[in-house]
Amino acid sequence: MSNLDTATAHILAIPCCSSGFTHFRRSDGSSTLTCYRSGGYAGCGRTITQRDIPAPAPGDTVTFQNDVLVYAVDPHATFTYRCRSSVHTFTAVEVNRYLRDICSWQELARSPFILEAARTGRAHHESGYGLKSTLTRN
């Protein structure tokens, strides 16, 4: 964990399953994390320990918010979004807003896309209509 100010960072819950509906949370304050669905419903049953959590990219941090495992993206990190012939440079908060308000992406598509780019440096997305987008961390 770093000294990142999570009040200004873009916070993304780390998903357990590829569906995006499930996340990890601490079980009774222990170091074991259990998959669950929002609303308190049971998830897939997968459990991990804190040592199973991949290291964050430089400047980012992995922490807990209300006992949910989250990834906090450095508020100063920038990303380049490419779709068709348009190219934009944004912070994580700005790209989230752009994808939501301008591109009409749902949360289940936005968060994993931004999280993958934050963690690995690059993310690709193809819509059901064949529209291809790329997000690259600068």
PDB file of N, CA and C in Angstrom, residues 39-135:
ATOM      1  N   GLY A  39     -25.002  -6.153  -2.790  1.00  0.00           N
ATOM      2  CA  GLY A  39     -26.270  -6.429  -2.131  1.00  0.00           C
ATOM      3  C   GLY A  39     -26.141  -7.524  -1.097  1.00  0.00           C
ATOM      4  N   GLY A  40     -24.907  -8.021  -0.878  1.00  0.00           N
ATOM      5  CA  GLY A  40     -24.678  -9.039   0.137  1.00  0.00           C
ATOM      6  C   GLY A  40     -24.916 -10.460  -0.333  1.00  0.00           C
ATOM      7  N   TYR A  41     -25.145 -10.657  -1.607  1.00  0.00           N
ATOM      8  CA  TYR A  41     -25.396 -11.998  -2.128  1.00  0.00           C
ATOM      9  C   TYR A  41     -24.091 -12.775  -2.267  1.00  0.00           C
ATOM     10  N   ALA A  42     -24.191 -14.081  -2.194  1.00  0.00           N
ATOM     11  CA  ALA A  42     -23.013 -14.937  -2.327  1.00  0.00           C
ATOM     12  C   ALA A  42     -22.469 -14.852  -3.750  1.00  0.00           C
ATOM     13  N   GLY A  43     -21.149 -14.914  -3.855  1.00  0.00           N
ATOM     14  CA  GLY A  43     -20.505 -14.922  -5.163  1.00  0.00           C
ATOM     15  C   GLY A  43     -20.215 -16.346  -5.601  1.00  0.00           C
ATOM     16  N   CYS A  44     -19.104 -16.541  -6.270  1.00  0.00           N
ATOM     17  CA  CYS A  44     -18.762 -17.860  -6.805  1.00  0.00           C
ATOM     18  C   CYS A  44     -18.145 -18.775  -5.756  1.00  0.00           C
ATOM     19  N   GLY A  45     -17.806 -18.227  -4.566  1.00  0.00           N
ATOM     20  CA  GLY A  45     -17.213 -19.043  -3.517  1.00  0.00           C
ATOM     21  C   GLY A  45     -15.701 -18.998  -3.484  1.00  0.00           C
ATOM     22  N   ARG A  46     -15.089 -18.347  -4.453  1.00  0.00           N
ATOM     23  CA  ARG A  46     -13.634 -18.254  -4.516  1.00  0.00           C
ATOM     24  C   ARG A  46     -13.108 -17.432  -3.341  1.00  0.00           C
ATOM     25  N   THR A  47     -12.008 -17.872  -2.767  1.00  0.00           N
ATOM     26  CA  THR A  47     -11.343 -17.101  -1.716  1.00  0.00           C
ATOM     27  C   THR A  47      -9.880 -16.916  -2.097  1.00  0.00           C
ATOM     28  N   ILE A  48      -9.324 -15.793  -1.672  1.00  0.00           N
ATOM     29  CA  ILE A  48      -7.910 -15.510  -1.880  1.00  0.00           C
ATOM     30  C   ILE A  48      -7.372 -14.901  -0.591  1.00  0.00           C
ATOM     31  N   THR A  49      -6.065 -14.824  -0.496  1.00  0.00           N
ATOM     32  CA  THR A  49      -5.445 -14.117   0.615  1.00  0.00           C
ATOM     33  C   THR A  49      -4.777 -12.871   0.050  1.00  0.00           C
ATOM     34  N   GLN A  50      -4.333 -11.992   0.910  1.00  0.00           N
ATOM     35  CA  GLN A  50      -3.730 -10.752   0.436  1.00  0.00           C
ATOM     36  C   GLN A  50      -2.475 -10.982  -0.390  1.00  0.00           C
ATOM     37  N   ARG A  51      -1.786 -12.071  -0.171  1.00  0.00           N
ATOM     38  CA  ARG A  51      -0.571 -12.333  -0.966  1.00  0.00           C
ATOM     39  C   ARG A  51      -0.913 -12.722  -2.406  1.00  0.00           C
ATOM     40  N   ASP A  52      -2.190 -13.079  -2.674  1.00  0.00           N
ATOM     41  CA  ASP A  52      -2.619 -13.429  -4.030  1.00  0.00           C
ATOM     42  C   ASP A  52      -2.956 -12.201  -4.877  1.00  0.00           C
ATOM     43  N   ILE A  53      -2.984 -11.036  -4.258  1.00  0.00           N
ATOM     44  CA  ILE A  53      -3.364  -9.808  -4.960  1.00  0.00           C
ATOM     45  C   ILE A  53      -2.170  -9.315  -5.767  1.00  0.00           C
ATOM     46  N   PRO A  54      -2.345  -9.100  -7.077  1.00  0.00           N
ATOM     47  CA  PRO A  54      -1.225  -8.614  -7.885  1.00  0.00           C
ATOM     48  C   PRO A  54      -0.796  -7.216  -7.453  1.00  0.00           C
ATOM     49  N   ALA A  55       0.481  -6.938  -7.596  1.00  0.00           N
ATOM     50  CA  ALA A  55       1.012  -5.622  -7.239  1.00  0.00           C
ATOM     51  C   ALA A  55       0.423  -4.562  -8.171  1.00  0.00           C
ATOM     52  N   PRO A  56       0.109  -3.386  -7.641  1.00  0.00           N
ATOM     53  CA  PRO A  56      -0.425  -2.319  -8.491  1.00  0.00           C
ATOM     54  C   PRO A  56       0.669  -1.688  -9.351  1.00  0.00           C
ATOM     55  N   ALA A  57       0.245  -0.970 -10.364  1.00  0.00           N
ATOM     56  CA  ALA A  57       1.186  -0.220 -11.200  1.00  0.00           C
ATOM     57  C   ALA A  57       1.800   0.901 -10.362  1.00  0.00           C
ATOM     58  N   PRO A  58       2.981   1.388 -10.735  1.00  0.00           N
ATOM     59  CA  PRO A  58       3.602   2.482  -9.982  1.00  0.00           C
ATOM     60  C   PRO A  58       2.660   3.686  -9.873  1.00  0.00           C
ATOM     61  N   GLY A  59       2.520   4.202  -8.660  1.00  0.00           N
ATOM     62  CA  GLY A  59       1.652   5.352  -8.415  1.00  0.00           C
ATOM     63  C   GLY A  59       0.248   4.986  -7.974  1.00  0.00           C
ATOM     64  N   ASP A  60      -0.153   3.741  -8.222  1.00  0.00           N
ATOM     65  CA  ASP A  60      -1.484   3.275  -7.837  1.00  0.00           C
ATOM     66  C   ASP A  60      -1.388   2.522  -6.521  1.00  0.00           C
ATOM     67  N   THR A  61      -2.517   2.140  -5.979  1.00  0.00           N
ATOM     68  CA  THR A  61      -2.511   1.336  -4.764  1.00  0.00           C
ATOM     69  C   THR A  61      -3.710   0.396  -4.753  1.00  0.00           C
ATOM     70  N   VAL A  62      -3.547  -0.694  -4.031  1.00  0.00           N
ATOM     71  CA  VAL A  62      -4.641  -1.620  -3.774  1.00  0.00           C
ATOM     72  C   VAL A  62      -4.949  -1.483  -2.295  1.00  0.00           C
ATOM     73  N   THR A  63      -6.210  -1.271  -1.973  1.00  0.00           N
ATOM     74  CA  THR A  63      -6.596  -1.037  -0.588  1.00  0.00           C
ATOM     75  C   THR A  63      -8.017  -1.559  -0.366  1.00  0.00           C
ATOM     76  N   PHE A  64      -8.572  -1.268   0.775  1.00  0.00           N
ATOM     77  CA  PHE A  64      -9.945  -1.660   1.096  1.00  0.00           C
ATOM     78  C   PHE A  64     -10.790  -0.415   1.299  1.00  0.00           C
ATOM     79  N   GLN A  65     -11.999  -0.469   0.828  1.00  0.00           N
ATOM     80  CA  GLN A  65     -12.971   0.582   1.058  1.00  0.00           C
ATOM     81  C   GLN A  65     -14.254  -0.115   1.487  1.00  0.00           C
ATOM     82  N   ASN A  66     -14.661   0.107   2.726  1.00  0.00           N
ATOM     83  CA  ASN A  66     -15.811  -0.600   3.291  1.00  0.00           C
ATOM     84  C   ASN A  66     -15.642  -2.120   3.187  1.00  0.00           C
ATOM     85  N   ASP A  67     -14.425  -2.589   3.469  1.00  0.00           N
ATOM     86  CA  ASP A  67     -14.054  -4.001   3.423  1.00  0.00           C
ATOM     87  C   ASP A  67     -14.091  -4.622   2.029  1.00  0.00           C
ATOM     88  N   VAL A  68     -14.245  -3.807   0.974  1.00  0.00           N
ATOM     89  CA  VAL A  68     -14.210  -4.290  -0.405  1.00  0.00           C
ATOM     90  C   VAL A  68     -12.833  -3.980  -0.980  1.00  0.00           C
ATOM     91  N   LEU A  69     -12.221  -4.955  -1.632  1.00  0.00           N
ATOM     92  CA  LEU A  69     -10.913  -4.773  -2.247  1.00  0.00           C
ATOM     93  C   LEU A  69     -11.061  -3.856  -3.455  1.00  0.00           C
ATOM     94  N   VAL A  70     -10.306  -2.737  -3.458  1.00  0.00           N
ATOM     95  CA  VAL A  70     -10.398  -1.772  -4.548  1.00  0.00           C
ATOM     96  C   VAL A  70      -9.015  -1.424  -5.072  1.00  0.00           C
ATOM     97  N   TYR A  71      -9.007  -0.953  -6.300  1.00  0.00           N
ATOM     98  CA  TYR A  71      -7.801  -0.490  -6.971  1.00  0.00           C
ATOM     99  C   TYR A  71      -7.943   1.016  -7.133  1.00  0.00           C
ATOM    100  N   ALA A  72      -7.022   1.778  -6.580  1.00  0.00           N
ATOM    101  CA  ALA A  72      -7.058   3.236  -6.662  1.00  0.00           C
ATOM    102  C   ALA A  72      -6.033   3.701  -7.685  1.00  0.00           C
ATOM    103  N   VAL A  73      -6.519   4.319  -8.760  1.00  0.00           N
ATOM    104  CA  VAL A  73      -5.645   4.797  -9.831  1.00  0.00           C
ATOM    105  C   VAL A  73      -5.129   6.189  -9.460  1.00  0.00           C
ATOM    106  N   ASP A  74      -3.828   6.372  -9.596  1.00  0.00           N
ATOM    107  CA  ASP A  74      -3.188   7.665  -9.338  1.00  0.00           C
ATOM    108  C   ASP A  74      -3.966   8.771 -10.065  1.00  0.00           C
ATOM    109  N   PRO A  75      -4.417   9.812  -9.344  1.00  0.00           N
ATOM    110  CA  PRO A  75      -5.220  10.859  -9.988  1.00  0.00           C
ATOM    111  C   PRO A  75      -4.447  11.657 -11.036  1.00  0.00           C
ATOM    112  N   HIS A  76      -3.119  11.564 -11.033  1.00  0.00           N
ATOM    113  CA  HIS A  76      -2.307  12.296 -12.011  1.00  0.00           C
ATOM    114  C   HIS A  76      -1.953  11.437 -13.227  1.00  0.00           C
ATOM    115  N   ALA A  77      -2.257  10.164 -13.181  1.00  0.00           N
ATOM    116  CA  ALA A  77      -1.974   9.279 -14.315  1.00  0.00           C
ATOM    117  C   ALA A  77      -2.872   9.653 -15.486  1.00  0.00           C
ATOM    118  N   THR A  78      -2.305   9.626 -16.684  1.00  0.00           N
ATOM    119  CA  THR A  78      -3.105   9.931 -17.871  1.00  0.00           C
ATOM    120  C   THR A  78      -3.199   8.706 -18.773  1.00  0.00           C
ATOM    121  N   PHE A  79      -4.259   8.679 -19.545  1.00  0.00           N
ATOM    122  CA  PHE A  79      -4.562   7.584 -20.449  1.00  0.00           C
ATOM    123  C   PHE A  79      -4.925   8.161 -21.806  1.00  0.00           C
ATOM    124  N   THR A  80      -4.556   7.470 -22.864  1.00  0.00           N
ATOM    125  CA  THR A  80      -4.943   7.860 -24.211  1.00  0.00           C
ATOM    126  C   THR A  80      -6.014   6.888 -24.689  1.00  0.00           C
ATOM    127  N   TYR A  81      -7.152   7.458 -25.061  1.00  0.00           N
ATOM    128  CA  TYR A  81      -8.288   6.667 -25.547  1.00  0.00           C
ATOM    129  C   TYR A  81      -8.378   6.838 -27.057  1.00  0.00           C
ATOM    130  N   ARG A  82      -8.407   5.711 -27.771  1.00  0.00           N
ATOM    131  CA  ARG A  82      -8.520   5.721 -29.224  1.00  0.00           C
ATOM    132  C   ARG A  82      -9.746   4.924 -29.650  1.00  0.00           C
ATOM    133  N   CYS A  83     -10.537   5.547 -30.497  1.00  0.00           N
ATOM    134  CA  CYS A  83     -11.705   4.881 -31.058  1.00  0.00           C
ATOM    135  C   CYS A  83     -11.937   5.491 -32.434  1.00  0.00           C
ATOM    136  N   ARG A  84     -11.953   4.648 -33.448  1.00  0.00           N
ATOM    137  CA  ARG A  84     -12.012   5.101 -34.839  1.00  0.00           C
ATOM    138  C   ARG A  84     -10.872   6.077 -35.080  1.00  0.00           C
ATOM    139  N   SER A  85     -11.191   7.288 -35.538  1.00  0.00           N
ATOM    140  CA  SER A  85     -10.125   8.260 -35.810  1.00  0.00           C
ATOM    141  C   SER A  85      -9.946   9.258 -34.664  1.00  0.00           C
ATOM    142  N   SER A  86     -10.728   9.132 -33.598  1.00  0.00           N
ATOM    143  CA  SER A  86     -10.587  10.081 -32.491  1.00  0.00           C
ATOM    144  C   SER A  86      -9.560   9.584 -31.470  1.00  0.00           C
ATOM    145  N   VAL A  87      -8.799  10.539 -30.940  1.00  0.00           N
ATOM    146  CA  VAL A  87      -7.789  10.259 -29.931  1.00  0.00           C
ATOM    147  C   VAL A  87      -7.932  11.321 -28.845  1.00  0.00           C
ATOM    148  N   HIS A  88      -8.072  10.887 -27.594  1.00  0.00           N
ATOM    149  CA  HIS A  88      -8.219  11.808 -26.469  1.00  0.00           C
ATOM    150  C   HIS A  88      -7.286  11.375 -25.349  1.00  0.00           C
ATOM    151  N   THR A  89      -6.797  12.345 -24.587  1.00  0.00           N
ATOM    152  CA  THR A  89      -5.991  12.052 -23.404  1.00  0.00           C
ATOM    153  C   THR A  89      -6.761  12.513 -22.180  1.00  0.00           C
ATOM    154  N   PHE A  90      -6.900  11.602 -21.214  1.00  0.00           N
ATOM    155  CA  PHE A  90      -7.706  11.842 -20.024  1.00  0.00           C
ATOM    156  C   PHE A  90      -7.007  11.298 -18.782  1.00  0.00           C
ATOM    157  N   THR A  91      -7.457  11.748 -17.599  1.00  0.00           N
ATOM    158  CA  THR A  91      -7.159  11.045 -16.349  1.00  0.00           C
ATOM    159  C   THR A  91      -8.173   9.901 -16.266  1.00  0.00           C
ATOM    160  N   ALA A  92      -8.009   9.010 -15.291  1.00  0.00           N
ATOM    161  CA  ALA A  92      -8.947   7.888 -15.144  1.00  0.00           C
ATOM    162  C   ALA A  92     -10.364   8.385 -14.864  1.00  0.00           C
ATOM    163  N   VAL A  93     -10.494   9.424 -14.043  1.00  0.00           N
ATOM    164  CA  VAL A  93     -11.818   9.982 -13.743  1.00  0.00           C
ATOM    165  C   VAL A  93     -12.447  10.546 -15.014  1.00  0.00           C
ATOM    166  N   GLU A  94     -11.647  11.250 -15.809  1.00  0.00           N
ATOM    167  CA  GLU A  94     -12.161  11.850 -17.042  1.00  0.00           C
ATOM    168  C   GLU A  94     -12.535  10.796 -18.073  1.00  0.00           C
ATOM    169  N   VAL A  95     -11.723   9.741 -18.222  1.00  0.00           N
ATOM    170  CA  VAL A  95     -12.070   8.703 -19.204  1.00  0.00           C
ATOM    171  C   VAL A  95     -13.332   7.966 -18.763  1.00  0.00           C
ATOM    172  N   ASN A  96     -13.498   7.751 -17.471  1.00  0.00           N
ATOM    173  CA  ASN A  96     -14.716   7.122 -16.971  1.00  0.00           C
ATOM    174  C   ASN A  96     -15.933   7.986 -17.330  1.00  0.00           C
ATOM    175  N   ARG A  97     -15.827   9.292 -17.084  1.00  0.00           N
ATOM    176  CA  ARG A  97     -16.927  10.218 -17.397  1.00  0.00           C
ATOM    177  C   ARG A  97     -17.204  10.242 -18.902  1.00  0.00           C
ATOM    178  N   TYR A  98     -16.150  10.267 -19.725  1.00  0.00           N
ATOM    179  CA  TYR A  98     -16.305  10.298 -21.182  1.00  0.00           C
ATOM    180  C   TYR A  98     -17.004   9.032 -21.684  1.00  0.00           C
ATOM    181  N   LEU A  99     -16.545   7.877 -21.202  1.00  0.00           N
ATOM    182  CA  LEU A  99     -17.158   6.623 -21.634  1.00  0.00           C
ATOM    183  C   LEU A  99     -18.618   6.528 -21.188  1.00  0.00           C
ATOM    184  N   ARG A 100     -18.916   7.072 -20.008  1.00  0.00           N
ATOM    185  CA  ARG A 100     -20.292   7.049 -19.495  1.00  0.00           C
ATOM    186  C   ARG A 100     -21.182   8.045 -20.233  1.00  0.00           C
ATOM    187  N   ASP A 101     -20.743   9.304 -20.312  1.00  0.00           N
ATOM    188  CA  ASP A 101     -21.613  10.368 -20.811  1.00  0.00           C
ATOM    189  C   ASP A 101     -21.626  10.511 -22.328  1.00  0.00           C
ATOM    190  N   ILE A 102     -20.509  10.318 -22.968  1.00  0.00           N
ATOM    191  CA  ILE A 102     -20.417  10.516 -24.416  1.00  0.00           C
ATOM    192  C   ILE A 102     -20.613   9.202 -25.173  1.00  0.00           C
ATOM    193  N   CYS A 103     -19.981   8.136 -24.699  1.00  0.00           N
ATOM    194  CA  CYS A 103     -20.035   6.847 -25.398  1.00  0.00           C
ATOM    195  C   CYS A 103     -21.160   5.947 -24.910  1.00  0.00           C
ATOM    196  N   SER A 104     -21.803   6.307 -23.804  1.00  0.00           N
ATOM    197  CA  SER A 104     -22.918   5.540 -23.225  1.00  0.00           C
ATOM    198  C   SER A 104     -22.532   4.120 -22.810  1.00  0.00           C
ATOM    199  N   TRP A 105     -21.309   3.942 -22.320  1.00  0.00           N
ATOM    200  CA  TRP A 105     -20.885   2.630 -21.833  1.00  0.00           C
ATOM    201  C   TRP A 105     -21.495   2.393 -20.460  1.00  0.00           C
ATOM    202  N   GLN A 106     -21.915   1.181 -20.217  1.00  0.00           N
ATOM    203  CA  GLN A 106     -22.422   0.794 -18.908  1.00  0.00           C
ATOM    204  C   GLN A 106     -21.253   0.537 -17.957  1.00  0.00           C
ATOM    205  N   GLU A 107     -21.510   0.604 -16.663  1.00  0.00           N
ATOM    206  CA  GLU A 107     -20.480   0.399 -15.634  1.00  0.00           C
ATOM    207  C   GLU A 107     -19.769  -0.943 -15.797  1.00  0.00           C
ATOM    208  N   LEU A 108     -20.509  -1.975 -16.170  1.00  0.00           N
ATOM    209  CA  LEU A 108     -19.907  -3.316 -16.299  1.00  0.00           C
ATOM    210  C   LEU A 108     -18.895  -3.397 -17.435  1.00  0.00           C
ATOM    211  N   ALA A 109     -18.930  -2.451 -18.353  1.00  0.00           N
ATOM    212  CA  ALA A 109     -17.928  -2.405 -19.417  1.00  0.00           C
ATOM    213  C   ALA A 109     -16.812  -1.414 -19.073  1.00  0.00           C
ATOM    214  N   ARG A 110     -17.173  -0.274 -18.472  1.00  0.00           N
ATOM    215  CA  ARG A 110     -16.190   0.779 -18.187  1.00  0.00           C
ATOM    216  C   ARG A 110     -15.142   0.355 -17.177  1.00  0.00           C
ATOM    217  N   SER A 111     -15.573  -0.114 -16.020  1.00  0.00           N
ATOM    218  CA  SER A 111     -14.627  -0.407 -14.932  1.00  0.00           C
ATOM    219  C   SER A 111     -13.572  -1.437 -15.304  1.00  0.00           C
ATOM    220  N   PRO A 112     -13.946  -2.594 -15.874  1.00  0.00           N
ATOM    221  CA  PRO A 112     -12.899  -3.560 -16.242  1.00  0.00           C
ATOM    222  C   PRO A 112     -11.939  -3.017 -17.307  1.00  0.00           C
ATOM    223  N   PHE A 113     -12.445  -2.206 -18.226  1.00  0.00           N
ATOM    224  CA  PHE A 113     -11.629  -1.607 -19.279  1.00  0.00           C
ATOM    225  C   PHE A 113     -10.589  -0.665 -18.672  1.00  0.00           C
ATOM    226  N   ILE A 114     -11.023   0.218 -17.785  1.00  0.00           N
ATOM    227  CA  ILE A 114     -10.111   1.162 -17.135  1.00  0.00           C
ATOM    228  C   ILE A 114      -9.147   0.427 -16.208  1.00  0.00           C
ATOM    229  N   LEU A 115      -9.653  -0.552 -15.465  1.00  0.00           N
ATOM    230  CA  LEU A 115      -8.811  -1.328 -14.549  1.00  0.00           C
ATOM    231  C   LEU A 115      -7.710  -2.062 -15.303  1.00  0.00           C
ATOM    232  N   GLU A 116      -8.048  -2.688 -16.414  1.00  0.00           N
ATOM    233  CA  GLU A 116      -7.035  -3.408 -17.193  1.00  0.00           C
ATOM    234  C   GLU A 116      -5.959  -2.452 -17.710  1.00  0.00           C
ATOM    235  N   ALA A 117      -6.363  -1.287 -18.211  1.00  0.00           N
ATOM    236  CA  ALA A 117      -5.386  -0.314 -18.708  1.00  0.00           C
ATOM    237  C   ALA A 117      -4.521   0.219 -17.571  1.00  0.00           C
ATOM    238  N   ALA A 118      -5.123   0.432 -16.405  1.00  0.00           N
ATOM    239  CA  ALA A 118      -4.354   0.931 -15.260  1.00  0.00           C
ATOM    240  C   ALA A 118      -3.332  -0.099 -14.796  1.00  0.00           C
ATOM    241  N   ARG A 119      -3.736  -1.362 -14.745  1.00  0.00           N
ATOM    242  CA  ARG A 119      -2.853  -2.416 -14.230  1.00  0.00           C
ATOM    243  C   ARG A 119      -1.800  -2.872 -15.226  1.00  0.00           C
ATOM    244  N   THR A 120      -2.198  -3.024 -16.496  1.00  0.00           N
ATOM    245  CA  THR A 120      -1.292  -3.620 -17.482  1.00  0.00           C
ATOM    246  C   THR A 120      -0.712  -2.632 -18.480  1.00  0.00           C
ATOM    247  N   GLY A 121      -1.288  -1.421 -18.524  1.00  0.00           N
ATOM    248  CA  GLY A 121      -0.799  -0.418 -19.457  1.00  0.00           C
ATOM    249  C   GLY A 121      -1.620  -0.295 -20.722  1.00  0.00           C
ATOM    250  N   ARG A 122      -2.475  -1.286 -21.004  1.00  0.00           N
ATOM    251  CA  ARG A 122      -3.263  -1.244 -22.247  1.00  0.00           C
ATOM    252  C   ARG A 122      -4.493  -2.128 -22.117  1.00  0.00           C
ATOM    253  N   ALA A 123      -5.599  -1.641 -22.693  1.00  0.00           N
ATOM    254  CA  ALA A 123      -6.836  -2.430 -22.714  1.00  0.00           C
ATOM    255  C   ALA A 123      -7.510  -2.259 -24.074  1.00  0.00           C
ATOM    256  N   HIS A 124      -8.147  -3.326 -24.518  1.00  0.00           N
ATOM    257  CA  HIS A 124      -8.877  -3.310 -25.788  1.00  0.00           C
ATOM    258  C   HIS A 124     -10.327  -3.663 -25.517  1.00  0.00           C
ATOM    259  N   HIS A 125     -11.223  -3.077 -26.288  1.00  0.00           N
ATOM    260  CA  HIS A 125     -12.646  -3.376 -26.170  1.00  0.00           C
ATOM    261  C   HIS A 125     -13.257  -3.373 -27.555  1.00  0.00           C
ATOM    262  N   GLU A 126     -14.115  -4.333 -27.815  1.00  0.00           N
ATOM    263  CA  GLU A 126     -14.859  -4.350 -29.062  1.00  0.00           C
ATOM    264  C   GLU A 126     -16.332  -4.462 -28.723  1.00  0.00           C
ATOM    265  N   SER A 127     -17.099  -3.501 -29.222  1.00  0.00           N
ATOM    266  CA  SER A 127     -18.530  -3.490 -28.927  1.00  0.00           C
ATOM    267  C   SER A 127     -19.225  -4.584 -29.733  1.00  0.00           C
ATOM    268  N   GLY A 128     -20.477  -4.796 -29.416  1.00  0.00           N
ATOM    269  CA  GLY A 128     -21.279  -5.775 -30.162  1.00  0.00           C
ATOM    270  C   GLY A 128     -21.455  -5.384 -31.618  1.00  0.00           C
ATOM    271  N   TYR A 129     -21.200  -4.129 -31.926  1.00  0.00           N
ATOM    272  CA  TYR A 129     -21.324  -3.628 -33.299  1.00  0.00           C
ATOM    273  C   TYR A 129     -19.987  -3.645 -34.033  1.00  0.00           C
ATOM    274  N   GLY A 130     -18.939  -4.126 -33.370  1.00  0.00           N
ATOM    275  CA  GLY A 130     -17.633  -4.206 -33.997  1.00  0.00           C
ATOM    276  C   GLY A 130     -16.776  -2.956 -33.847  1.00  0.00           C
ATOM    277  N   LEU A 131     -17.246  -1.998 -33.043  1.00  0.00           N
ATOM    278  CA  LEU A 131     -16.475  -0.785 -32.803  1.00  0.00           C
ATOM    279  C   LEU A 131     -15.336  -1.094 -31.843  1.00  0.00           C
ATOM    280  N   LYS A 132     -14.100  -0.841 -32.265  1.00  0.00           N
ATOM    281  CA  LYS A 132     -12.920  -1.179 -31.461  1.00  0.00           C
ATOM    282  C   LYS A 132     -12.365   0.060 -30.777  1.00  0.00           C
ATOM    283  N   SER A 133     -12.057  -0.105 -29.480  1.00  0.00           N
ATOM    284  CA  SER A 133     -11.486   0.966 -28.666  1.00  0.00           C
ATOM    285  C   SER A 133     -10.239   0.459 -27.973  1.00  0.00           C
ATOM    286  N   THR A 134      -9.291   1.371 -27.762  1.00  0.00           N
ATOM    287  CA  THR A 134      -8.068   1.056 -27.034  1.00  0.00           C
ATOM    288  C   THR A 134      -7.822   2.146 -25.991  1.00  0.00           C
ATOM    289  N   LEU A 135      -7.427   1.725 -24.802  1.00  0.00           N
ATOM    290  CA  LEU A 135      -7.050   2.653 -23.747  1.00  0.00           C
ATOM    291  C   LEU A 135      -5.635   2.307 -23.329  1.00  0.00           C
TER     292      LEU A 135
END
